[in-house]
Coordinates of C-alpha atoms in Angstrom, one line a residue:
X1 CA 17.8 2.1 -4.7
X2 CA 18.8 -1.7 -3.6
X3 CA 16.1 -3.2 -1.4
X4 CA 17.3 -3.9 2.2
X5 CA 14.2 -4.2 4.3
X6 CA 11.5 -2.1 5.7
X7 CA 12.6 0.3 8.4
X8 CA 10.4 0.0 12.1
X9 CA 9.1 3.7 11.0
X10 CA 7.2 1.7 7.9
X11 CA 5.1 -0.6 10.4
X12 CA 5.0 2.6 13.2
X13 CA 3.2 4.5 10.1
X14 CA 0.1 1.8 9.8
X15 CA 0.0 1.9 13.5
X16 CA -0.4 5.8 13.8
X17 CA -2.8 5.4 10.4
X18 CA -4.9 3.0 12.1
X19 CA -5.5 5.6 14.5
X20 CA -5.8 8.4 12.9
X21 CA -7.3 7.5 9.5
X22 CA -7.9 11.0 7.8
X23 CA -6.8 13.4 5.2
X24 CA -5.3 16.1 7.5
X25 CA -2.7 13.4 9.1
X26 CA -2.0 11.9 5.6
X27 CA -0.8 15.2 4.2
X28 CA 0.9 15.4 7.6
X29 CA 2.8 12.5 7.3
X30 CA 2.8 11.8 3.1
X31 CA 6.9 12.1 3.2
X32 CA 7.0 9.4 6.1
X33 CA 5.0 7.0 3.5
X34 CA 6.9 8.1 0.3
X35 CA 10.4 7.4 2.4
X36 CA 9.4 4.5 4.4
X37 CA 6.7 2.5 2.2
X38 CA 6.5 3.9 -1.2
X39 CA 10.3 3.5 -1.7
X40 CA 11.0 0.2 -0.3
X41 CA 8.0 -0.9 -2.2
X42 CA 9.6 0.3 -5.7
X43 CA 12.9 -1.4 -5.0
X44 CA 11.6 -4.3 -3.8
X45 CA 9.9 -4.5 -7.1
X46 CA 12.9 -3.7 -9.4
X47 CA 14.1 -7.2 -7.2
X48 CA 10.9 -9.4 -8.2
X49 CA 10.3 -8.4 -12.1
X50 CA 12.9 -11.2 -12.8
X51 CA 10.3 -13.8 -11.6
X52 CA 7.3 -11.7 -13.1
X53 CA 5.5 -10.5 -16.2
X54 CA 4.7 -7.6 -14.1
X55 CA 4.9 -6.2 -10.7
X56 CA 1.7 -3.8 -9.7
X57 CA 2.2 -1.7 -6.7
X58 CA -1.1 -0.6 -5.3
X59 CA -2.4 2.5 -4.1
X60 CA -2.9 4.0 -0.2
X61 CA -6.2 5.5 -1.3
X62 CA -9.5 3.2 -0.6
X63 CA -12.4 3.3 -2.9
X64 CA -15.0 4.4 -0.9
X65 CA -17.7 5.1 -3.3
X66 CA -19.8 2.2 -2.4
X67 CA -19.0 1.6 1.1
X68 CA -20.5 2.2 4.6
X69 CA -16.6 2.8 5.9
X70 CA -15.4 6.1 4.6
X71 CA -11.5 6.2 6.4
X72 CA -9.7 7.5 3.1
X73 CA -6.6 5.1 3.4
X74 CA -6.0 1.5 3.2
X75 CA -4.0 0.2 6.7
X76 CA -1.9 -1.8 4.7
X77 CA 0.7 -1.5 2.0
X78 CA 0.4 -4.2 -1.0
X79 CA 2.7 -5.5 -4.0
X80 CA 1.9 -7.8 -6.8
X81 CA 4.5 -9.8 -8.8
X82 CA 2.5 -11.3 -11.1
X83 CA 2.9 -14.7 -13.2
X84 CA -0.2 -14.5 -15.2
X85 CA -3.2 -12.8 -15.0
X86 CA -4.3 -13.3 -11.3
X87 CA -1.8 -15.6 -10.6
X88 CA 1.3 -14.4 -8.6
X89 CA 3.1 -14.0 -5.9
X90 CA 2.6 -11.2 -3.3
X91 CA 3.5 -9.4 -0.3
X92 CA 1.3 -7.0 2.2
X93 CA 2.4 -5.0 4.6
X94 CA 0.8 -3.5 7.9
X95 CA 1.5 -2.5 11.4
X96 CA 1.5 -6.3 12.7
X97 CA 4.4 -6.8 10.1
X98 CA 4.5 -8.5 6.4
X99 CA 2.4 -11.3 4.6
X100 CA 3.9 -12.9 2.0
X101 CA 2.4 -15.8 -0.4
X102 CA 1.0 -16.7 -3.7
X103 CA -1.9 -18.3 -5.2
X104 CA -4.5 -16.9 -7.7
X105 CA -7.7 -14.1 -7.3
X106 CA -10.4 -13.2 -9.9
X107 CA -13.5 -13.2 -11.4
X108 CA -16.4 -16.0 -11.5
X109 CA -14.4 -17.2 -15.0
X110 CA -11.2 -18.4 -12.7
X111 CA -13.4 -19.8 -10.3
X112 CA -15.6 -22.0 -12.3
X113 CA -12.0 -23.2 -14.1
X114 CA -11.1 -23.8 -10.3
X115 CA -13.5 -25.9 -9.6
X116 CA -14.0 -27.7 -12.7
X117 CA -10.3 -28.7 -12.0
X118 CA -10.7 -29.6 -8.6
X119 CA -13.5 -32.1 -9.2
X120 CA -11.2 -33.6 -11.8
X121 CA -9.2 -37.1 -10.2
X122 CA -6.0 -35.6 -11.9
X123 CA -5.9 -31.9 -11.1
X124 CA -7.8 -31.9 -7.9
X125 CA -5.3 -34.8 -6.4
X126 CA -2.3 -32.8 -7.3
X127 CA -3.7 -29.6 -5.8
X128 CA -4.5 -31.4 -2.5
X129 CA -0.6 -32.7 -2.8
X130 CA 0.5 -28.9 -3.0
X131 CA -1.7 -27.4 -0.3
X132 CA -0.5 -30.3 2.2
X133 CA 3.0 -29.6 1.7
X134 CA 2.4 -26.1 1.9
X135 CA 0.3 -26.7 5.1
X136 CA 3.6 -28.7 6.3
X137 CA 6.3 -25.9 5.4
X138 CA 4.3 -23.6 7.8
X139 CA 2.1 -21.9 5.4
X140 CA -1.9 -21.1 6.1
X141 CA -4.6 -21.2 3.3
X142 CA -6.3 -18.4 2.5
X143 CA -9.2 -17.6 0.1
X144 CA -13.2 -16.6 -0.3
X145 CA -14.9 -19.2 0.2
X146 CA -18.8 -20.5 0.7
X147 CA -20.3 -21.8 4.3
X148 CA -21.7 -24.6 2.0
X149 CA -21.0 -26.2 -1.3
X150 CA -21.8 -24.3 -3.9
X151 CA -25.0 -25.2 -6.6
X152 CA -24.4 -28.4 -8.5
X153 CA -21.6 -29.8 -6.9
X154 CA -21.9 -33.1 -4.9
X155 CA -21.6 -32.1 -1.2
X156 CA -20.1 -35.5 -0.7
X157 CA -17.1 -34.8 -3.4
X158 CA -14.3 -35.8 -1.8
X159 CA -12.6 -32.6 -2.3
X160 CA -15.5 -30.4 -1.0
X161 CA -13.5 -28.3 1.5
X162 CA -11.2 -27.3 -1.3
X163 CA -14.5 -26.6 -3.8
X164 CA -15.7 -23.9 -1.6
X165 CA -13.0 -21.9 -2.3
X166 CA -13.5 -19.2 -5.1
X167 CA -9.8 -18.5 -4.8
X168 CA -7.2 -19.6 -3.1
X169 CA -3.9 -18.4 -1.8
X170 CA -1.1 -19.5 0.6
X171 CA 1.1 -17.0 2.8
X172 CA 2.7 -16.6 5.8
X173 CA 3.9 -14.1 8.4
X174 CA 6.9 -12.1 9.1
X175 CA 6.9 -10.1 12.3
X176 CA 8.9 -6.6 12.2
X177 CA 12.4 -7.5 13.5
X178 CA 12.0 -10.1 10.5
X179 CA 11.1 -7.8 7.9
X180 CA 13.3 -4.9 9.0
X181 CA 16.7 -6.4 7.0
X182 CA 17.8 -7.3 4.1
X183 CA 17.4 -11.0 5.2
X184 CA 13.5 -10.5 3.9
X185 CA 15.0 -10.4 0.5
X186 CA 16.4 -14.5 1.2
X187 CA 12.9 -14.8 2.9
X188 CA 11.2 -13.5 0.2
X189 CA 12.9 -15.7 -2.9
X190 CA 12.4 -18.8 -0.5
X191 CA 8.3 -18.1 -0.7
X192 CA 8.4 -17.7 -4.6
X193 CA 10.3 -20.7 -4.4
X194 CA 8.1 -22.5 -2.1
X195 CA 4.8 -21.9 -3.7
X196 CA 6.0 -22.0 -6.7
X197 CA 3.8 -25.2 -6.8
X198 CA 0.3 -23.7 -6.1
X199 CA 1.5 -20.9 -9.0
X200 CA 2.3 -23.5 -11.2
X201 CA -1.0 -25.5 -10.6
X202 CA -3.1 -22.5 -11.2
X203 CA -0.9 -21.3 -14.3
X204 CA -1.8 -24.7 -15.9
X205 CA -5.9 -24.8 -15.0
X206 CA -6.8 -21.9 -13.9
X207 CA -5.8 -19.3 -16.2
X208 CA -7.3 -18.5 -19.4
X209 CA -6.7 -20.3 -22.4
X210 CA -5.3 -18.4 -25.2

């Protein structure tokens, strides 16, 4: 199946989820997903393993073993084409339309190489380069981050903002009508293109060392 966009039923389905977020609907409406998210999903990618070491397609079903919200089903549809360990690209999908963006995620080991490379002069400069053309080309950081800066680090550091991040990403949004053609394909490639950059960066001092 060749990837040409997400029909308007994909984004109608998180809607009607977001409403009725239960088993009996899910069942209900399992071959909408399958034929409107599911598939799209799996060629879209067959399309990005090119660019990746692997491409994870998460699951609808929320782990709600530990949490106070017990809906079943996540309102949102993820991919994740990923570069190294935690470092990738990705795209989300829910009712409001599509995310897509890149950047890094993981445990306290990525962020305390993060950090350590932020507070470096070399590193940390050429991360602040790549977030502000980022910032320029339309694209919105994104990330956990602390209120405060976190234990041992100079609150006066002159890349503080940035060392309150734990992880960091950078994506952008696609309504509908923009994700409904094959054009998000172009759109798509662009964004690997694009933060390529903040992949690269955390590829180089972020990931483990082998």
């Amino acid at each position: 199946m060749a990837f040409d966009g997400f029909s308007p039923d994909a984004f109608a389905f998180y809607a009607e989820l977001e409403a009725n977020n239960e088993r009996p609907w899910w069942l209900a409406n399992k071959a909408r997903y399958d034929e409107q998210v599911r598939a799209p999903f799996e060629a879209l990618g067959e399309e990005l393993e090119p660019v990746a070491s692997s491409v994870k397609i998460y699951r609808p079903y929320r782990d709600v073993r530990f949490s106070h919200d017990k809906t079943p089903y996540k309102t949102r549809q993820g991919l994740f084409a990923q570069r190294a360990p935690g470092i990738g690209w990705f795209l989300n999908l829910d009712a409001s339309g599509v995310w897509i963006g890149g950047g890094f995620f993981g445990d306290a080991t990525f962020t305390k190489a993060y950090r350590a490379a932020v507070e470096a002069a070399g590193p940390g400069t050429e991360l602040e380069g790549v977030i502000e053309e980022l910032t320029v080309a339309g694209y919105e950081l994104g990330g956990e981050q602390l209120k405060t800066a976190p234990r041992g680090t100079d609150p006066e550091h002159p890349r503080i903002a940035l060392l309150r991040y734990k992880w960091v990403t950078a994506r952008r949004h696609l309504s509908p009508a923009d994700a409904s053609g094959p054009a998000l394909l172009d759109a798509l490639f662009d964004m690997v293109d694009e933060v390529q950059p903040l992949v690269g960066w955390a590829a180089a001092n972020v990931a483990p060392k082998r």
